[in-house]
N, CA, C and O atoms as a MOPAC input file, in Angstrom:
PM7 MOZYME 1SCF
protein

 N     23.17300 1   -10.92900 1     5.63700 1
 C     21.85000 1   -10.97600 1     5.02500 1
 C     22.02700 1   -11.17900 1     3.52700 1
 O     22.78200 1   -10.46000 1     2.87300 1
 N     21.34400 1   -12.13400 1     3.01400 1
 C     21.42800 1   -12.39900 1     1.58100 1
 C     20.49300 1   -11.46300 1     0.82000 1
 O     19.50000 1   -10.97000 1     1.35500 1
 N     20.84300 1   -11.23600 1    -0.44200 1
 C     19.99100 1   -10.41800 1    -1.29200 1
 C     18.73000 1   -11.16300 1    -1.68500 1
 O     18.56100 1   -12.34200 1    -1.37400 1
 N     17.87400 1   -10.47300 1    -2.35700 1
 C     16.60900 1   -11.05600 1    -2.80100 1
 C     16.60900 1   -11.22200 1    -4.30500 1
 O     17.09700 1   -10.35500 1    -5.03100 1
 N     16.06200 1   -12.33700 1    -4.78000 1
 C     15.86000 1   -12.52700 1    -6.20400 1
 C     14.67900 1   -11.68400 1    -6.66300 1
 O     14.00200 1   -11.05800 1    -5.84800 1
 N     14.43500 1   -11.67000 1    -7.95400 1
 C     13.38200 1   -10.82400 1    -8.52900 1
 C     11.99000 1   -11.15800 1    -7.96500 1
 O     11.25800 1   -10.25900 1    -7.55200 1
 N     11.63200 1   -12.43000 1    -7.94800 1
 C     10.32500 1   -12.82800 1    -7.43300 1
 C     10.24700 1   -12.59500 1    -5.92400 1
 O      9.22300 1   -12.14100 1    -5.41500 1
 N     11.32900 1   -12.90500 1    -5.21500 1
 C     11.35200 1   -12.64900 1    -3.77600 1
 C     11.15000 1   -11.16300 1    -3.48700 1
 O     10.40600 1   -10.79600 1    -2.57700 1
 N     11.80700 1   -10.32500 1    -4.25300 1
 C     11.68400 1    -8.87300 1    -4.06600 1
 C     10.24900 1    -8.41400 1    -4.34500 1
 O      9.71900 1    -7.57100 1    -3.62100 1
 N      9.62000 1    -8.96200 1    -5.38400 1
 C      8.22800 1    -8.61000 1    -5.69000 1
 C      7.30400 1    -8.97800 1    -4.53300 1
 O      6.41800 1    -8.21000 1    -4.15900 1
 N      7.52400 1   -10.14800 1    -3.98300 1
 C      6.68900 1   -10.60200 1    -2.87000 1
 C      6.95200 1    -9.76100 1    -1.62300 1
 O      6.01400 1    -9.39500 1    -0.91400 1
 N      8.21400 1    -9.45400 1    -1.35100 1
 C      8.52000 1    -8.60000 1    -0.19800 1
 C      7.90500 1    -7.21500 1    -0.37600 1
 O      7.39400 1    -6.64200 1     0.58700 1
 N      7.94400 1    -6.66500 1    -1.59400 1
 C      7.33100 1    -5.35500 1    -1.84500 1
 C      5.84300 1    -5.38200 1    -1.49700 1
 O      5.32000 1    -4.43700 1    -0.90700 1
 N      5.17400 1    -6.45800 1    -1.86300 1
 C      3.74600 1    -6.60000 1    -1.54700 1
 C      3.54900 1    -6.64000 1    -0.03800 1
 O      2.69700 1    -5.93100 1     0.49900 1
 N      4.33100 1    -7.46500 1     0.64600 1
 C      4.15600 1    -7.61000 1     2.08800 1
 C      4.55700 1    -6.34000 1     2.84300 1
 O      3.92500 1    -5.99600 1     3.84100 1
 N      5.60000 1    -5.63900 1     2.38100 1
 C      5.97200 1    -4.37900 1     3.02900 1
 C      4.87200 1    -3.33400 1     2.86600 1
 O      4.69900 1    -2.48100 1     3.73700 1
 N      4.13200 1    -3.38800 1     1.77200 1
 C      3.08700 1    -2.39600 1     1.51000 1
 C      1.82200 1    -2.65400 1     2.32800 1
 O      1.00700 1    -1.74900 1     2.50800 1
 N      1.65400 1    -3.86200 1     2.81600 1
 C      0.43500 1    -4.21500 1     3.55200 1
 C      0.59900 1    -3.90100 1     5.03900 1
 O      1.71200 1    -3.87000 1     5.56300 1
 N     -0.50200 1    -3.67500 1     5.68600 1
 C     -0.48300 1    -3.39600 1     7.12600 1
 C     -0.85900 1    -4.62500 1     7.94500 1
 O     -0.78900 1    -4.60700 1     9.17400 1
 N     -1.25800 1    -5.69000 1     7.25900 1
 C     -1.66500 1    -6.91200 1     7.94500 1
 C     -0.96700 1    -8.10300 1     7.28900 1
 O     -0.62100 1    -8.04200 1     6.10900 1
 N     -0.75700 1    -9.18500 1     8.04100 1
 C     -0.18000 1   -10.39600 1     7.44400 1
 C     -1.10400 1   -10.96900 1     6.37500 1
 O     -2.32700 1   -10.87500 1     6.48500 1
 N     -0.51000 1   -11.56400 1     5.33800 1
 C     -1.27800 1   -12.11700 1     4.21700 1
 C     -1.03400 1   -13.61300 1     4.07500 1
 O      0.01400 1   -14.12600 1     4.46600 1
 N     -2.01600 1   -14.30000 1     3.51200 1
 C     -1.85300 1   -15.70800 1     3.16200 1
 C     -1.17300 1   -15.79200 1     1.79700 1
 O     -1.07200 1   -14.79800 1     1.07700 1
 N     -0.71200 1   -16.98300 1     1.45700 1
 C     -0.09800 1   -17.19600 1     0.14400 1
 C     -1.08400 1   -16.87200 1    -0.97200 1
 O     -0.70100 1   -16.28900 1    -1.98700 1
 N     -2.33400 1   -17.23800 1    -0.79600 1
 C     -3.35200 1   -16.95800 1    -1.81100 1
 C     -3.51600 1   -15.44700 1    -2.00200 1
 O     -3.61100 1   -14.97300 1    -3.13400 1
 N     -3.55100 1   -14.69700 1    -0.91000 1
 C     -3.69800 1   -13.24500 1    -0.99700 1
 C     -2.48600 1   -12.61300 1    -1.68500 1
 O     -2.63500 1   -11.70000 1    -2.49800 1
 N     -1.29100 1   -13.10300 1    -1.35700 1
 C     -0.08100 1   -12.60300 1    -2.01900 1
 C     -0.15500 1   -12.89700 1    -3.50700 1
 O      0.13700 1   -12.02600 1    -4.32700 1
 N     -0.54400 1   -14.12100 1    -3.86700 1
 C     -0.65400 1   -14.50600 1    -5.26900 1
 C     -1.59600 1   -13.60400 1    -6.06100 1
 O     -1.33300 1   -13.28100 1    -7.21900 1
 N     -2.68600 1   -13.20600 1    -5.43000 1
 C     -3.63500 1   -12.31100 1    -6.09900 1
 C     -3.05600 1   -10.91400 1    -6.32100 1
 O     -3.42600 1   -10.22300 1    -7.27000 1
 N     -2.15100 1   -10.51100 1    -5.44400 1
 C     -1.59200 1    -9.15800 1    -5.52100 1
 C     -0.38800 1    -9.04400 1    -6.45600 1
 O      0.05600 1    -7.93500 1    -6.75700 1
 N      0.13400 1   -10.15800 1    -6.91100 1
 C      1.23700 1   -10.11900 1    -7.87600 1
 C      0.61400 1    -9.85900 1    -9.23900 1
 O      0.02100 1   -10.75200 1    -9.84400 1
 N      0.75200 1    -8.63300 1    -9.71300 1
 C      0.03400 1    -8.19300 1   -10.90000 1
 C      0.60200 1    -8.69100 1   -12.21600 1
 O     -0.15000 1    -9.04900 1   -13.12300 1
 N      1.91000 1    -8.71500 1   -12.32700 1
 C      2.51500 1    -8.95800 1   -13.63400 1
 C      2.89300 1   -10.41300 1   -13.89500 1
 O      3.59100 1   -10.70300 1   -14.86600 1
 N      2.44900 1   -11.31700 1   -13.05200 1
 C      2.84000 1   -12.71400 1   -13.22400 1
 C      1.63100 1   -13.62000 1   -13.05300 1
 O      0.70200 1   -13.31100 1   -12.30600 1
 N      1.66100 1   -14.71400 1   -13.74200 1
 C      0.64100 1   -15.74500 1   -13.58100 1
 C      1.32700 1   -16.93100 1   -12.92500 1
 O      1.80200 1   -17.84300 1   -13.60100 1
 N      1.37300 1   -16.90600 1   -11.58800 1
 C      2.12000 1   -17.91500 1   -10.84600 1
 C      1.19400 1   -18.96900 1   -10.26200 1
 O      0.07400 1   -18.67300 1    -9.84600 1
 N      1.67800 1   -20.19700 1   -10.23700 1
 C      0.94700 1   -21.26500 1    -9.56200 1
 C      0.96900 1   -20.98900 1    -8.06300 1
 O      1.96300 1   -20.47700 1    -7.54700 1
 N     -0.10500 1   -21.31700 1    -7.35900 1
 C     -0.12800 1   -21.10800 1    -5.90600 1
 C      1.04000 1   -21.79400 1    -5.19400 1
 O      1.55000 1   -21.28000 1    -4.19800 1
 N      1.46200 1   -22.95100 1    -5.70500 1
 C      2.58100 1   -23.65000 1    -5.07100 1
 C      3.88000 1   -22.86400 1    -5.21600 1
 O      4.73800 1   -22.92800 1    -4.33600 1
 N      4.03500 1   -22.13100 1    -6.30200 1
 C      5.22900 1   -21.30000 1    -6.49000 1
 C      5.26800 1   -20.19200 1    -5.44400 1
 O      6.31000 1   -19.92600 1    -4.84500 1
 N      4.12700 1   -19.55200 1    -5.23300 1
 C      4.04900 1   -18.48600 1    -4.23200 1
 C      4.34700 1   -19.06300 1    -2.85200 1
 O      5.09600 1   -18.46500 1    -2.08000 1
 N      3.76800 1   -20.21400 1    -2.53900 1
 C      4.00800 1   -20.83200 1    -1.23200 1
 C      5.47800 1   -21.20400 1    -1.05200 1
 O      6.03000 1   -21.04200 1     0.03600 1
 N      6.11100 1   -21.70100 1    -2.10900 1
 C      7.52800 1   -22.05400 1    -2.03500 1
 C      8.38800 1   -20.83000 1    -1.75700 1
 O      9.29600 1   -20.88200 1    -0.92800 1
 N      8.10600 1   -19.73700 1    -2.44300 1
 C      8.89100 1   -18.51500 1    -2.24800 1
 C      8.65600 1   -17.96000 1    -0.84400 1
 O      9.60200 1   -17.51800 1    -0.19200 1
 N      7.41900 1   -17.97600 1    -0.37400 1
 C      7.13400 1   -17.51300 1     0.98600 1
 C      7.85700 1   -18.36800 1     2.01700 1
 O      8.38600 1   -17.84400 1     2.99700 1
 N      7.88200 1   -19.68200 1     1.80200 1
 C      8.60000 1   -20.57300 1     2.71200 1
 C     10.09800 1   -20.26800 1     2.69200 1
 O     10.74200 1   -20.23200 1     3.74000 1
 N     10.64600 1   -20.05000 1     1.50300 1
 C     12.06900 1   -19.73200 1     1.37600 1
 C     12.39400 1   -18.41900 1     2.10100 1
 O     13.39900 1   -18.33000 1     2.80600 1
 N     11.54700 1   -17.41200 1     1.92700 1
 C     11.76500 1   -16.12700 1     2.59700 1
 C     11.66700 1   -16.25600 1     4.11400 1
 O     12.36400 1   -15.55700 1     4.84900 1
 N     10.80400 1   -17.14900 1     4.57500 1
 C     10.69700 1   -17.40300 1     6.01100 1
 C     11.98000 1   -18.04500 1     6.52300 1
 O     12.51000 1   -17.63700 1     7.55600 1
 N     12.48200 1   -19.04600 1     5.80600 1
 C     13.72000 1   -19.71600 1     6.21500 1
 C     14.91900 1   -18.77700 1     6.18700 1
 O     15.83200 1   -18.91300 1     7.00200 1
 N     14.92300 1   -17.82600 1     5.25800 1
 C     16.00300 1   -16.84200 1     5.16600 1
 C     15.90700 1   -15.77100 1     6.25400 1
 O     16.84600 1   -15.00100 1     6.45700 1
 N     14.77000 1   -15.72500 1     6.95100 1
 C     14.59500 1   -14.75400 1     8.02500 1
 C     13.94500 1   -13.44700 1     7.60500 1
 O     13.86500 1   -12.51500 1     8.40600 1
 N     13.47900 1   -13.36100 1     6.35900 1
 C     12.82700 1   -12.14200 1     5.88500 1
 C     11.37600 1   -12.05000 1     6.34500 1
 O     10.84100 1   -10.95300 1     6.50700 1
 N     10.73500 1   -13.20800 1     6.55700 1
 C      9.31800 1   -13.23600 1     6.92800 1
 C      9.11700 1   -13.99300 1     8.22200 1
 O      9.90800 1   -14.86000 1     8.59400 1
 N      8.02800 1   -13.63900 1     8.90200 1
 C      7.53000 1   -14.41300 1    10.03100 1
 C      6.16000 1   -14.92400 1     9.61800 1
 O      5.45000 1   -14.27200 1     8.85200 1
 N      5.79500 1   -16.08700 1    10.12600 1
 C      4.49200 1   -16.61800 1     9.76400 1
 C      3.77500 1   -17.11400 1    11.00500 1
 O      4.38900 1   -17.57000 1    11.96900 1
 N      2.45400 1   -17.01000 1    10.94900 1
 C      1.59600 1   -17.49900 1    12.02500 1
 C      0.46500 1   -18.30000 1    11.39700 1
 O      0.02200 1   -18.01300 1    10.28500 1
 N      0.01100 1   -19.30000 1    12.12300 1
 C     -1.05400 1   -20.17600 1    11.64500 1
 C     -2.39000 1   -19.45300 1    11.72100 1
 O     -2.68400 1   -18.76800 1    12.70000 1
 N     -3.19000 1   -19.61500 1    10.68100 1
 C     -4.54800 1   -19.07500 1    10.63500 1
 C     -5.43100 1   -20.16200 1    10.05100 1
 O     -5.63500 1   -20.22100 1     8.83800 1
 N     -5.95600 1   -21.02300 1    10.91200 1
 C     -6.70200 1   -22.19300 1    10.43300 1
 C     -5.75200 1   -23.14800 1     9.74100 1
 O     -4.76900 1   -23.59100 1    10.33600 1
 N     -6.03400 1   -23.46800 1     8.49300 1
 C     -5.16100 1   -24.37200 1     7.73300 1
 C     -4.08800 1   -23.61300 1     6.95600 1
 O     -3.18200 1   -24.22200 1     6.38900 1
 N     -4.18900 1   -22.30300 1     6.92900 1
 C     -3.23800 1   -21.48700 1     6.15300 1
 C     -2.20800 1   -20.82900 1     7.08000 1
 O     -2.36400 1   -20.79400 1     8.30100 1
 N     -1.16400 1   -20.31800 1     6.45400 1
 C     -0.19000 1   -19.49600 1     7.15200 1
 C     -0.39700 1   -18.04600 1     6.73700 1
 O     -0.75300 1   -17.76900 1     5.59200 1
 N     -0.17900 1   -17.13500 1     7.65600 1
 C     -0.16800 1   -15.70500 1     7.34800 1
 C      1.26700 1   -15.22700 1     7.48300 1
 O      1.95600 1   -15.54600 1     8.45200 1
 N      1.70700 1   -14.45400 1     6.49000 1
 C      3.09400 1   -14.00300 1     6.41200 1
 C      3.17800 1   -12.49400 1     6.58600 1
 O      2.33000 1   -11.74600 1     6.10000 1
 N      4.22100 1   -12.06400 1     7.29200 1
 C      4.50500 1   -10.64200 1     7.43600 1
 C      6.01700 1   -10.44700 1     7.49900 1
 O      6.74100 1   -11.34800 1     7.92100 1
 N      6.49200 1    -9.28500 1     7.08500 1
 C      7.93400 1    -9.03400 1     7.10500 1
 C      8.49200 1    -9.09600 1     8.52300 1
 O      7.85700 1    -8.63400 1     9.47100 1
 N      9.67000 1    -9.66400 1     8.65500 1
 C     10.35100 1    -9.70700 1     9.94600 1
 C     10.96100 1    -8.34400 1    10.27200 1
 O     11.12200 1    -7.99600 1    11.44200 1
 N     11.29700 1    -7.58200 1     9.24600 1
 C     11.89600 1    -6.25600 1     9.40300 1
 C     11.21800 1    -5.29900 1     8.42600 1
 O     10.57100 1    -5.73200 1     7.47300 1
 N     11.36700 1    -4.01700 1     8.66300 1
 C     10.84000 1    -3.02400 1     7.73800 1
 C     11.71700 1    -2.96100 1     6.49400 1
 O     12.85600 1    -3.42700 1     6.49000 1
 N     11.16600 1    -2.38100 1     5.45100 1
 C     11.94200 1    -2.16700 1     4.22900 1
 C     13.18300 1    -1.29100 1     4.53900 1
 O     14.27500 1    -1.54600 1     4.03200 1
 N     12.99000 1    -0.26800 1     5.37200 1
 C     14.10400 1     0.60900 1     5.72500 1
 C     15.22600 1    -0.15700 1     6.41800 1
 O     16.40300 1     0.08400 1     6.14800 1
 N     14.86600 1    -1.07600 1     7.30800 1
 C     15.87800 1    -1.89300 1     7.98800 1
 C     16.63300 1    -2.76300 1     6.99300 1
 O     17.85300 1    -2.89900 1     7.07800 1
 N     15.90100 1    -3.35100 1     6.04700 1
 C     16.52900 1    -4.19000 1     5.02600 1
 C     17.50600 1    -3.38000 1     4.18100 1
 O     18.63100 1    -3.81800 1     3.94100 1
 N     17.08200 1    -2.20500 1     3.73000 1
 C     17.93900 1    -1.37200 1     2.88600 1
 C     19.16800 1    -0.90900 1     3.67100 1
 O     20.27500 1    -0.88000 1     3.13300 1
 N     18.97500 1    -0.54800 1     4.93800 1
 C     20.11400 1    -0.13600 1     5.76000 1
 C     21.11700 1    -1.28000 1     5.90200 1
 O     22.32600 1    -1.05400 1     5.86200 1
 N     20.62000 1    -2.50000 1     6.06800 1
 C     21.50500 1    -3.66100 1     6.17000 1
 C     22.27200 1    -3.88600 1     4.86600 1
 O     23.45900 1    -4.21100 1     4.89200 1
 N     21.59900 1    -3.71300 1     3.73000 1
 C     22.28000 1    -3.83400 1     2.43900 1
 C     23.38500 1    -2.78400 1     2.30600 1
 O     24.47400 1    -3.07400 1     1.81100 1
 N     23.09100 1    -1.56200 1     2.75400 1
 C     24.08900 1    -0.49000 1     2.68200 1
 C     25.29800 1    -0.82000 1     3.56000 1
 O     26.43700 1    -0.58500 1     3.15600 1
 N     25.06100 1    -1.36000 1     4.74900 1
 C     26.16900 1    -1.73400 1     5.63400 1
 C     26.98700 1    -2.87800 1     5.04000 1
 O     28.21300 1    -2.89100 1     5.14100 1
 N     26.30300 1    -3.83200 1     4.42300 1
 C     27.02400 1    -4.93500 1     3.77600 1
 C     27.88300 1    -4.42200 1     2.62200 1
 O     29.01000 1    -4.88000 1     2.43300 1
 N     27.35500 1    -3.48000 1     1.85900 1
 C     28.13500 1    -2.89800 1     0.76500 1
 C     29.34200 1    -2.15800 1     1.32300 1
 O     30.43100 1    -2.22200 1     0.75200 1
 N     29.15500 1    -1.46800 1     2.41900 1
 C     30.25700 1    -0.75000 1     3.05500 1
 C     31.33900 1    -1.71800 1     3.53700 1
 O     32.52900 1    -1.40800 1     3.47700 1
 N     30.92000 1    -2.88300 1     4.01100 1
 C     31.87300 1    -3.90300 1     4.45000 1
 C     32.71300 1    -4.45600 1     3.30200 1
 O     33.79000 1    -5.00700 1     3.53200 1
 N     32.22900 1    -4.31500 1     2.07200 1
 C     32.94000 1    -4.86000 1     0.91700 1
 C     34.13900 1    -4.00500 1     0.52100 1
 O     35.00700 1    -4.46300 1    -0.22200 1
 N     34.19400 1    -2.79600 1     0.99900 1
 C     35.29000 1    -1.91500 1     0.62300 1
 C     36.47200 1    -2.09900 1     1.56400 1
 O     36.30000 1    -2.46900 1     2.72500 1
 N     37.63700 1    -1.84600 1     1.07000 1
 C     38.82000 1    -1.90000 1     1.91200 1
 C     39.03400 1    -0.59600 1     2.66800 1
 O     39.82300 1    -0.54400 1     3.61200 1
 N     38.34300 1     0.44000 1     2.26000 1
 C     38.50500 1     1.75900 1     2.86300 1
 C     37.12400 1     2.36100 1     3.12500 1
 O     36.55800 1     3.05100 1     2.27700 1
 N     36.60200 1     2.08500 1     4.31100 1
 C     35.25700 1     2.55600 1     4.66400 1
 C     35.16300 1     4.08000 1     4.61900 1
 O     34.14400 1     4.62800 1     4.19800 1
 N     36.22000 1     4.76300 1     5.05000 1
 C     36.21000 1     6.23100 1     5.04800 1
 C     36.04500 1     6.76900 1     3.63700 1
 O     35.26700 1     7.69500 1     3.40700 1
 N     36.77600 1     6.19100 1     2.69200 1
 C     36.67700 1     6.63900 1     1.30000 1
 C     35.28000 1     6.36200 1     0.74500 1
 O     34.71100 1     7.19000 1     0.03400 1
 N     34.74300 1     5.20800 1     1.07100 1
 C     33.41000 1     4.86600 1     0.57600 1
 C     32.35600 1     5.80000 1     1.17600 1
 O     31.45900 1     6.25700 1     0.46800 1
 N     32.46000 1     6.08100 1     2.46900 1
 C     31.50800 1     6.99500 1     3.09800 1
 C     31.63300 1     8.40600 1     2.54000 1
 O     30.63100 1     9.09100 1     2.33900 1
 N     32.86700 1     8.83700 1     2.28900 1
 C     33.07700 1    10.16300 1     1.71000 1
 C     32.46400 1    10.23900 1     0.32600 1
 O     31.78800 1    11.21600 1     0.00300 1
 N     32.68600 1     9.22900 1    -0.49500 1
 C     32.11600 1     9.19500 1    -1.85100 1
 C     30.59500 1     9.18200 1    -1.79100 1
 O     29.93200 1     9.85000 1    -2.58400 1
 N     30.04500 1     8.42300 1    -0.85300 1
 C     28.59400 1     8.38000 1    -0.69000 1
 C     28.06300 1     9.76400 1    -0.31600 1
 O     27.07600 1    10.22800 1    -0.88600 1
 N     28.71200 1    10.41100 1     0.63000 1
 C     28.28100 1    11.74300 1     1.06500 1
 C     28.32700 1    12.74000 1    -0.09300 1
 O     27.47600 1    13.62400 1    -0.18500 1
 N     29.31000 1    12.59900 1    -0.96600 1
 C     29.41800 1    13.49900 1    -2.11500 1
 C     28.32700 1    13.23700 1    -3.14800 1
 O     27.99400 1    14.12200 1    -3.93600 1
 N     27.77600 1    12.04000 1    -3.15000 1
 C     26.80400 1    11.65000 1    -4.17200 1
 C     25.35700 1    11.95500 1    -3.78600 1
 O     24.48400 1    11.98100 1    -4.65300 1
 N     25.08900 1    12.18600 1    -2.49800 1
 C     23.70500 1    12.41500 1    -2.09400 1
 C     23.28300 1    13.84500 1    -2.40300 1
 O     24.11400 1    14.74100 1    -2.55200 1
 N     21.97600 1    14.03500 1    -2.49400 1
 C     21.43600 1    15.37600 1    -2.76000 1
 C     21.56000 1    16.24400 1    -1.50900 1
 O     21.86100 1    15.75100 1    -0.42200 1
 N     21.32600 1    17.52300 1    -1.67900 1
 C     21.37400 1    18.43800 1    -0.54500 1
 C     20.37600 1    18.06500 1     0.53300 1
 O     20.68800 1    18.13900 1     1.72200 1
 N     19.18800 1    17.66900 1     0.13500 1
 C     18.15800 1    17.25500 1     1.08800 1
 C     18.58200 1    15.99600 1     1.84100 1
 O     18.41000 1    15.89700 1     3.05600 1
 N     19.13800 1    15.03900 1     1.10300 1
 C     19.60000 1    13.80100 1     1.74000 1
 C     20.76000 1    14.08100 1     2.68900 1
 O     20.84800 1    13.47600 1     3.75700 1
 N     21.65000 1    14.99500 1     2.30600 1
 C     22.76500 1    15.36000 1     3.17700 1
 C     22.25300 1    15.98200 1     4.47400 1
 O     22.79000 1    15.72600 1     5.55100 1
 N     21.22000 1    16.79400 1     4.35700 1
 C     20.63400 1    17.41200 1     5.55500 1
 C     20.01500 1    16.34800 1     6.46400 1
 O     20.11800 1    16.44200 1     7.68700 1
 N     19.39000 1    15.36500 1     5.88600 1
 C     18.82000 1    14.26000 1     6.67600 1
 C     19.93400 1    13.51300 1     7.40400 1
 O     19.79600 1    13.17400 1     8.58000 1
 N     21.03300 1    13.26000 1     6.70400 1
 C     22.17500 1    12.58700 1     7.33900 1
 C     22.74500 1    13.43300 1     8.47300 1
 O     23.04400 1    12.91400 1     9.54800 1
 N     22.89600 1    14.73500 1     8.23300 1
 C     23.41400 1    15.64300 1     9.28100 1
 C     22.52600 1    15.59400 1    10.51800 1
 O     23.01400 1    15.50000 1    11.64400 1
 N     21.22700 1    15.65900 1    10.29700 1
 C     20.27100 1    15.64200 1    11.40500 1
 C     20.37100 1    14.32600 1    12.17800 1
 O     20.39900 1    14.33300 1    13.40800 1
 N     20.42400 1    13.20900 1    11.47200 1
 C     20.51500 1    11.90700 1    12.12600 1
 C     21.80500 1    11.79100 1    12.94100 1
 O     21.78800 1    11.27300 1    14.05700 1
 N     22.92300 1    12.27000 1    12.38600 1
 C     24.19400 1    12.20600 1    13.11000 1
 C     24.17900 1    13.11300 1    14.34100 1
 O     24.71300 1    12.74900 1    15.38800 1
 N     23.57900 1    14.27000 1    14.21700 1
 C     23.47300 1    15.19000 1    15.34600 1
 C     22.63100 1    14.55600 1    16.45300 1
 O     22.99400 1    14.62900 1    17.62800 1
 N     21.51800 1    13.94100 1    16.08700 1
 C     20.66900 1    13.28700 1    17.07600 1
 C     21.41400 1    12.13500 1    17.76000 1
 O     21.23000 1    11.91700 1    18.95700 1
 N     22.23900 1    11.40600 1    17.03600 1
 C     23.01400 1    10.33200 1    17.63000 1
 C     24.05000 1    10.87300 1    18.61800 1
 O     24.28000 1    10.28700 1    19.67600 1
 N     24.67100 1    12.00100 1    18.25800 1
 C     25.66200 1    12.62200 1    19.14100 1
 C     25.00800 1    13.11200 1    20.42500 1
 O     25.62500 1    13.07700 1    21.48900 1
 N     23.76100 1    13.56800 1    20.33300 1
 C     23.05700 1    14.12600 1    21.49300 1
 C     22.58600 1    13.05300 1    22.47000 1
 O     22.26400 1    13.35400 1    23.62000 1
 N     22.54500 1    11.82500 1    22.02100 1
 C     22.05500 1    10.73700 1    22.89300 1
 C     23.03400 1    10.39200 1    23.97100 1
 O     22.77200 1     9.50400 1    24.78200 1

């Protein structure tokens, strides 16, 4: 999975926050800090679709876009890719475990316990 550029990330943040698919025009209106041409928004949405981040469906003459995966799934994939970059996964996981907060460690413990119980 490839990373996201700044504009791609902004658009994904908008789409992850919505509960319904949006058109390019609707996405453009929700980008607060930029004055983008509608064609720029459409180009980025098309690129994200080709990369597999978005799914689109026809709605009259427009397309409606929605995330192909949840934000949590995307972040988990990034974490796994980062883990793959190390030559020593055990060391990287140990360092990660040492860096998380007590609450986060408890969440990890619970998730691992639930996996063991399956």
